[in-house]
CSV table of C-alpha atoms and ligand atoms in Angstrom, one decimal:
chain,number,residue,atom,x,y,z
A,20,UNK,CA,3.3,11.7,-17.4
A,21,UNK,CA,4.0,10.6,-14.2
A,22,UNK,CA,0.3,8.9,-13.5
A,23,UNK,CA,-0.2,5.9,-15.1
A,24,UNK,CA,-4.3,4.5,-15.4
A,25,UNK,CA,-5.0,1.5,-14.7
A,26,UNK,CA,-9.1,1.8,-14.3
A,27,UNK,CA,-12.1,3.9,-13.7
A,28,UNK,CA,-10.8,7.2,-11.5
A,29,UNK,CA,-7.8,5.1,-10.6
A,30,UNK,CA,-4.1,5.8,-11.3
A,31,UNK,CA,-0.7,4.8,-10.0
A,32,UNK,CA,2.9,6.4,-9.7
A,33,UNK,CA,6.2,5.2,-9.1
A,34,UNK,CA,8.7,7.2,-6.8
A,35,UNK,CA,12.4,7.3,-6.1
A,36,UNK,CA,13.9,4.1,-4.6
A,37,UNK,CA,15.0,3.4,-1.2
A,38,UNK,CA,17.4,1.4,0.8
A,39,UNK,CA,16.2,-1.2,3.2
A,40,UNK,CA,18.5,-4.2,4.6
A,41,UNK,CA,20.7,-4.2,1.5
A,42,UNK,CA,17.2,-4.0,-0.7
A,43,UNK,CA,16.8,-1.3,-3.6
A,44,UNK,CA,12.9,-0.6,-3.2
A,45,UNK,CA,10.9,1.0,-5.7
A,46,UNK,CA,8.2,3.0,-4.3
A,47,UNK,CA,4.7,3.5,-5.8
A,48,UNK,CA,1.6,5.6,-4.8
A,49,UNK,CA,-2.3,4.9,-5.8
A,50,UNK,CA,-4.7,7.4,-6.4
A,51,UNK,CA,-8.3,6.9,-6.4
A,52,UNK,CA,-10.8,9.9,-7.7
A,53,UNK,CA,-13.7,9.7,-5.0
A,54,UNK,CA,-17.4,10.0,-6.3
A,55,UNK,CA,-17.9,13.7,-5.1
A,56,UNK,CA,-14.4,14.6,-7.0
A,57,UNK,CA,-11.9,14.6,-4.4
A,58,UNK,CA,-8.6,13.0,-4.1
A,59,UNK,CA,-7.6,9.8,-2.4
A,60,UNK,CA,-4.4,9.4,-2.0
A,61,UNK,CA,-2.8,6.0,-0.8
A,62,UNK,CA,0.8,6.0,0.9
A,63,UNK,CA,2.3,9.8,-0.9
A,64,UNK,CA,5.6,8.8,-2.9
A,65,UNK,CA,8.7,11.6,-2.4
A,66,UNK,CA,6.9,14.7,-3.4
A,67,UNK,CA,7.4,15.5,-6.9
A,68,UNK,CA,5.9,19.0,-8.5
A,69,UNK,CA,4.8,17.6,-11.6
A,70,UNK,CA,2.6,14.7,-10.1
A,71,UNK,CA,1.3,17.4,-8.1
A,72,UNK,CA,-0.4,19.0,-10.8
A,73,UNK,CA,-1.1,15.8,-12.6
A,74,UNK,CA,-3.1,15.0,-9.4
A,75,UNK,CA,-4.6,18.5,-9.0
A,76,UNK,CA,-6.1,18.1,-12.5
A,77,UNK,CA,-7.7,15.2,-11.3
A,78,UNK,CA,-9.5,16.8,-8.4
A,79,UNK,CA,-8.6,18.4,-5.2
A,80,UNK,CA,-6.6,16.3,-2.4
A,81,UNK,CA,-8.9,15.4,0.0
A,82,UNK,CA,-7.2,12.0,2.0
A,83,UNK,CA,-3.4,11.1,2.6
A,84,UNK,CA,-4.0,7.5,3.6
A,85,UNK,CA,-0.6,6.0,5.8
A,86,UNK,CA,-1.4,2.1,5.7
A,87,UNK,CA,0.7,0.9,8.1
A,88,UNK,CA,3.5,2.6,10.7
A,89,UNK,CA,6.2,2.3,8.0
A,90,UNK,CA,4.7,4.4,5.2
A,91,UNK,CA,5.0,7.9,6.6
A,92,UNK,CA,8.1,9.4,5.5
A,93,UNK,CA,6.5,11.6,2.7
A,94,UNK,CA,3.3,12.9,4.4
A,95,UNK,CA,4.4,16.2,6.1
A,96,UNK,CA,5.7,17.8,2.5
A,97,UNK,CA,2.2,16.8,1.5
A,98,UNK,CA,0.6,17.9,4.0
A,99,UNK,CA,2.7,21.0,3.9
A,100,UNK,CA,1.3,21.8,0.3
A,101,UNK,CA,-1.9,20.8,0.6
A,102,UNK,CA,-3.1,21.9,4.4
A,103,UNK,CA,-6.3,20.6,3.8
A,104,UNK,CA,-5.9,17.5,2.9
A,105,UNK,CA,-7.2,15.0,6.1
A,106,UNK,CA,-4.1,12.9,7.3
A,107,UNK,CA,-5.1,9.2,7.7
A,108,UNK,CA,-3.4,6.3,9.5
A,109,UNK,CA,-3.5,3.8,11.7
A,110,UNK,CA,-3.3,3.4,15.2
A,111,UNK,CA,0.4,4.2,16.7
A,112,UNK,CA,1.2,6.5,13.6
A,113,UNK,CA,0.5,9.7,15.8
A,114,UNK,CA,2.4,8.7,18.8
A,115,UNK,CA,5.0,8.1,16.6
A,116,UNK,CA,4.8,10.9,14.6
A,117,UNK,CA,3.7,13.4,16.8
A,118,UNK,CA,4.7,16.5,14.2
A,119,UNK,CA,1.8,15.4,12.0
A,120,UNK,CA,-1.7,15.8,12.6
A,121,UNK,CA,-3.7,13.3,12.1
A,122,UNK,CA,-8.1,13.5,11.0
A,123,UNK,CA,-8.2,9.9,11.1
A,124,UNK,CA,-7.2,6.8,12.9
A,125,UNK,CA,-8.4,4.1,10.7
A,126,UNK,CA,-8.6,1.4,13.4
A,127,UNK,CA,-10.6,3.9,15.3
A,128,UNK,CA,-13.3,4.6,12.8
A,129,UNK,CA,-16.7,3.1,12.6
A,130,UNK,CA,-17.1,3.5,9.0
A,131,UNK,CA,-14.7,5.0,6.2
A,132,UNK,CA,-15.5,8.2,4.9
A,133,UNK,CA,-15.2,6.7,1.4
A,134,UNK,CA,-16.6,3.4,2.1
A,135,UNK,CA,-19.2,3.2,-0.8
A,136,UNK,CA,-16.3,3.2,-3.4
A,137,UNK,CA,-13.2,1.8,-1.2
A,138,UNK,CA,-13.6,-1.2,1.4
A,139,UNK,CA,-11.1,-2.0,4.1
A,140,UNK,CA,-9.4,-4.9,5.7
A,141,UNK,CA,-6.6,-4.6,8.6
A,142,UNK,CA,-3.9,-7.7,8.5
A,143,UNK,CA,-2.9,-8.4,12.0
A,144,UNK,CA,-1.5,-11.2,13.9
A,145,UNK,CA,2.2,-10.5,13.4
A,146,UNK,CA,5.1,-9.0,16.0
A,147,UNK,CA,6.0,-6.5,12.9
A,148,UNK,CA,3.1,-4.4,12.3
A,149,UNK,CA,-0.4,-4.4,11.3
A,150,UNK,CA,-1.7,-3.3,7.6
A,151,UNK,CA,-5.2,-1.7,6.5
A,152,UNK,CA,-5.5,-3.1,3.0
A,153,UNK,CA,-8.1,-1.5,0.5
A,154,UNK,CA,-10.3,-2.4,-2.3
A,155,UNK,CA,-11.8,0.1,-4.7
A,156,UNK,CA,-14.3,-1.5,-6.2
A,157,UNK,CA,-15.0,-0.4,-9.4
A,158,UNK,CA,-11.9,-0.7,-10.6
A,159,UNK,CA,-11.6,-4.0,-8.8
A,160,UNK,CA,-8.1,-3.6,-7.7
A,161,UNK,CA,-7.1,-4.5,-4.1
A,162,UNK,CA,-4.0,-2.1,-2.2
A,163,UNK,CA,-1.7,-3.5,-0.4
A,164,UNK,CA,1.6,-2.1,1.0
A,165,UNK,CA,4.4,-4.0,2.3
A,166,UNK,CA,2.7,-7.3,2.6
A,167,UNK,CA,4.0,-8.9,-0.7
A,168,UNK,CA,7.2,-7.2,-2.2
A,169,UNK,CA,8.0,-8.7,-5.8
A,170,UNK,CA,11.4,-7.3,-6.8
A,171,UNK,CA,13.0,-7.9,-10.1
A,172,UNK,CA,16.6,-9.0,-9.3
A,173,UNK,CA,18.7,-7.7,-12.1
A,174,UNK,CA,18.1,-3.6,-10.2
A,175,UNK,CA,19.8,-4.9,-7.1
A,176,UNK,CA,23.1,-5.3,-6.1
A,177,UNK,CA,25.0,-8.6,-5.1
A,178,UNK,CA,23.6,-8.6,-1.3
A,179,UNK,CA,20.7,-6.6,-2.7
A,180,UNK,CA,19.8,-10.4,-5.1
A,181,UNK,CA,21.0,-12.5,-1.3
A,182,UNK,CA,18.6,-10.9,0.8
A,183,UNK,CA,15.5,-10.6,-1.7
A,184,UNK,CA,16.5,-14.0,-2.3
A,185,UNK,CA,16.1,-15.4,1.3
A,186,UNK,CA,13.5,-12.9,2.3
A,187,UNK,CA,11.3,-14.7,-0.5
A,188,UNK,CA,10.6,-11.1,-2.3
A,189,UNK,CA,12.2,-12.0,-6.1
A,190,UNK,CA,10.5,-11.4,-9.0
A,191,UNK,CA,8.1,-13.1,-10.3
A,192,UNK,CA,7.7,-15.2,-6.9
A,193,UNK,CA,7.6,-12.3,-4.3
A,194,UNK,CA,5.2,-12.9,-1.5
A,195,UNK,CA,5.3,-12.0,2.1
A,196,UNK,CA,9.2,-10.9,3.2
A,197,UNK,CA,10.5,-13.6,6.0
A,198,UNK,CA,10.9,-11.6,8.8
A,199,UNK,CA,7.5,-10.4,8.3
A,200,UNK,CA,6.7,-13.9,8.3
A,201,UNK,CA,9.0,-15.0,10.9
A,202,UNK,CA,7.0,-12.4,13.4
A,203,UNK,CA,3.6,-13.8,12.9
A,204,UNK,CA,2.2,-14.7,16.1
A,205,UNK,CA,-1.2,-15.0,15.1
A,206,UNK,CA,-1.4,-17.1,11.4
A,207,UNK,CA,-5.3,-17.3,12.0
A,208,UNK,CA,-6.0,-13.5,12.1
A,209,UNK,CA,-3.7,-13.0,9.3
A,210,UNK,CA,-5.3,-15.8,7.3
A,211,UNK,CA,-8.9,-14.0,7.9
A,212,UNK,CA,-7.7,-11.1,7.1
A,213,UNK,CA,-6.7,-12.4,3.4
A,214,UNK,CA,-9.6,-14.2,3.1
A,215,UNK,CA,-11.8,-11.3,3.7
A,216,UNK,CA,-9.4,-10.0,0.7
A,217,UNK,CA,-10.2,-13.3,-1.4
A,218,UNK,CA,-13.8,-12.2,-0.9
A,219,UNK,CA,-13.3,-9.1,-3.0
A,220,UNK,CA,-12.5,-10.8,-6.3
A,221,UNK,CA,-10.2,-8.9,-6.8
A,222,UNK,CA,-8.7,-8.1,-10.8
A,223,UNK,CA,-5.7,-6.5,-9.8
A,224,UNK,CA,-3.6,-5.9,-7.2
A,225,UNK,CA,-1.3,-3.0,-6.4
A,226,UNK,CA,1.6,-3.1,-4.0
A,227,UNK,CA,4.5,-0.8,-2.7
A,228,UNK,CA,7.3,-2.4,-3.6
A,229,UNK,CA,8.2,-4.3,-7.0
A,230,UNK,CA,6.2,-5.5,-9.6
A,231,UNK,CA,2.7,-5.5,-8.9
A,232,UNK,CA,-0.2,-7.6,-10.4
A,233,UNK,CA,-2.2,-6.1,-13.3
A,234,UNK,CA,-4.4,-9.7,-13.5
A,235,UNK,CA,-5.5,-12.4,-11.6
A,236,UNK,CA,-4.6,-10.6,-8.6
A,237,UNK,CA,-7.1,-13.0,-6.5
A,238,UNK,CA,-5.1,-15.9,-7.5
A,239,UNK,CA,-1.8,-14.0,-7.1
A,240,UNK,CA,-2.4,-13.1,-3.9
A,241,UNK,CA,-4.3,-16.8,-2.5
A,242,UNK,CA,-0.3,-18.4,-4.0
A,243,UNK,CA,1.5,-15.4,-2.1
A,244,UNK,CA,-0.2,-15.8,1.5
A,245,UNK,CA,-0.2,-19.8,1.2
A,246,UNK,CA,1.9,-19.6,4.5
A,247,UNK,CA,-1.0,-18.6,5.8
A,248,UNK,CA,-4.2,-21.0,6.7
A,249,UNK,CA,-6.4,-19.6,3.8
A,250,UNK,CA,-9.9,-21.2,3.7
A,251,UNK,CA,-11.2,-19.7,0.1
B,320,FE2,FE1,7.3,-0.3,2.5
């Protein structure tokens, strides 16, 4: 099995690892079955024939959410096998990938197709990029991206354990990477932004890269954006 449950119409799967700045990343995908049976499908790992099915069992692909302009490397195969799936992502994502075509622009939309079963949240405020971070609620688990990695040290390499160890992104204290940090311009925004996340409550929290948190996730995330001015 390559899904893994972790709640009501909610399952996660981990994907082959990439290299970034001397880093080993894991990569991990979330996949939320909507109310009318249809697929939600947050950041595609590698595509991978037997997660395929295990997702068409589930229902039929309906969203390929990108949540930030990083996450896009994976889209087109899926999009290629599943042409009618609705390409989500955020604002910039089709000028920089103009060989995709996109349904949705989430900064552009008035109201989420799914948003009686998934709320949304957009980090801004920094140099690097922005992030749409989502909530399904009745699994109570938040989904972040790249805003908190949390790598266990013993899978990287000698300059693999120096960067994660300056970039603040070693297991268990992995929060926000430095240069991420580094480039915020705007700490209020960002600070809202996880506050509005606070709000949620949520149980657990999912995220891209390294160990994510299967409890407490509220409190998790409040000690892993306290370089930000949180209020809750
Ligand atoms: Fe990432």
């Amino acid at each position: 099995m390559k899904l893994e449950s972790i709640g009501p119409d909610i399952w996660v799967a981990n994907g082959t690892e990439i290299k970034f700045l001397g880093l080993l990343l894991g990569t991990r995908t979330t996949i939320v079955r909507l109310a009318d049976g249809s697929v939600w499908i947050h950041s595609p790992i590698a595509f991978d024939t037997e997660l395929a099915r295990e997702i068409e069992r589930i229902g039929p692909i309906r969203y390929l959410v990108a949540p930030n302009v990083y996450h896009h490397f994976f889209l087109r195969e899926w999009q290629g096998r599943y042409p009618d799936a609705q390409l989500v992502g955020p604002h910039g994502l089709p000028f920089k990938r103009p060989d995709l075509s996109f349904s949705l622009v989430l900064d552009e939309l008035e109201q989420d197709p799914w948003s009686d079963e998934i709320d949304r949240v957009v980090f801004t405020g920094s140099r690097a990029f922005d992030e749409h971070v989502f909530f399904h609620r009745a699994s109570r688990t938040a989904i972040l991206t790249d805003l908190i990695v949390n790598l266990r040290l013993e899978n990287q390499s000698r300059i693999g354990r120096l960067v994660a160890r300056i970039e603040g992104v070693a297991y268990p204290g992995g929060r926000t990477p430095l240069l991420y940090r580094l480039g915020m311009r705007d700490k209020v925004s960002g600070a809202r932004a996880v506050n509005a996340m606070l709000e949620w409550g949520a149980a657990q929290a999912i995220i891209s890269h390294g160990e994510w948190f299967r409890e407490n996730a509220s409190q998790e995330l409040r000690k892993r954006f306290d370089w930000l001015p949180l209020v809750l």
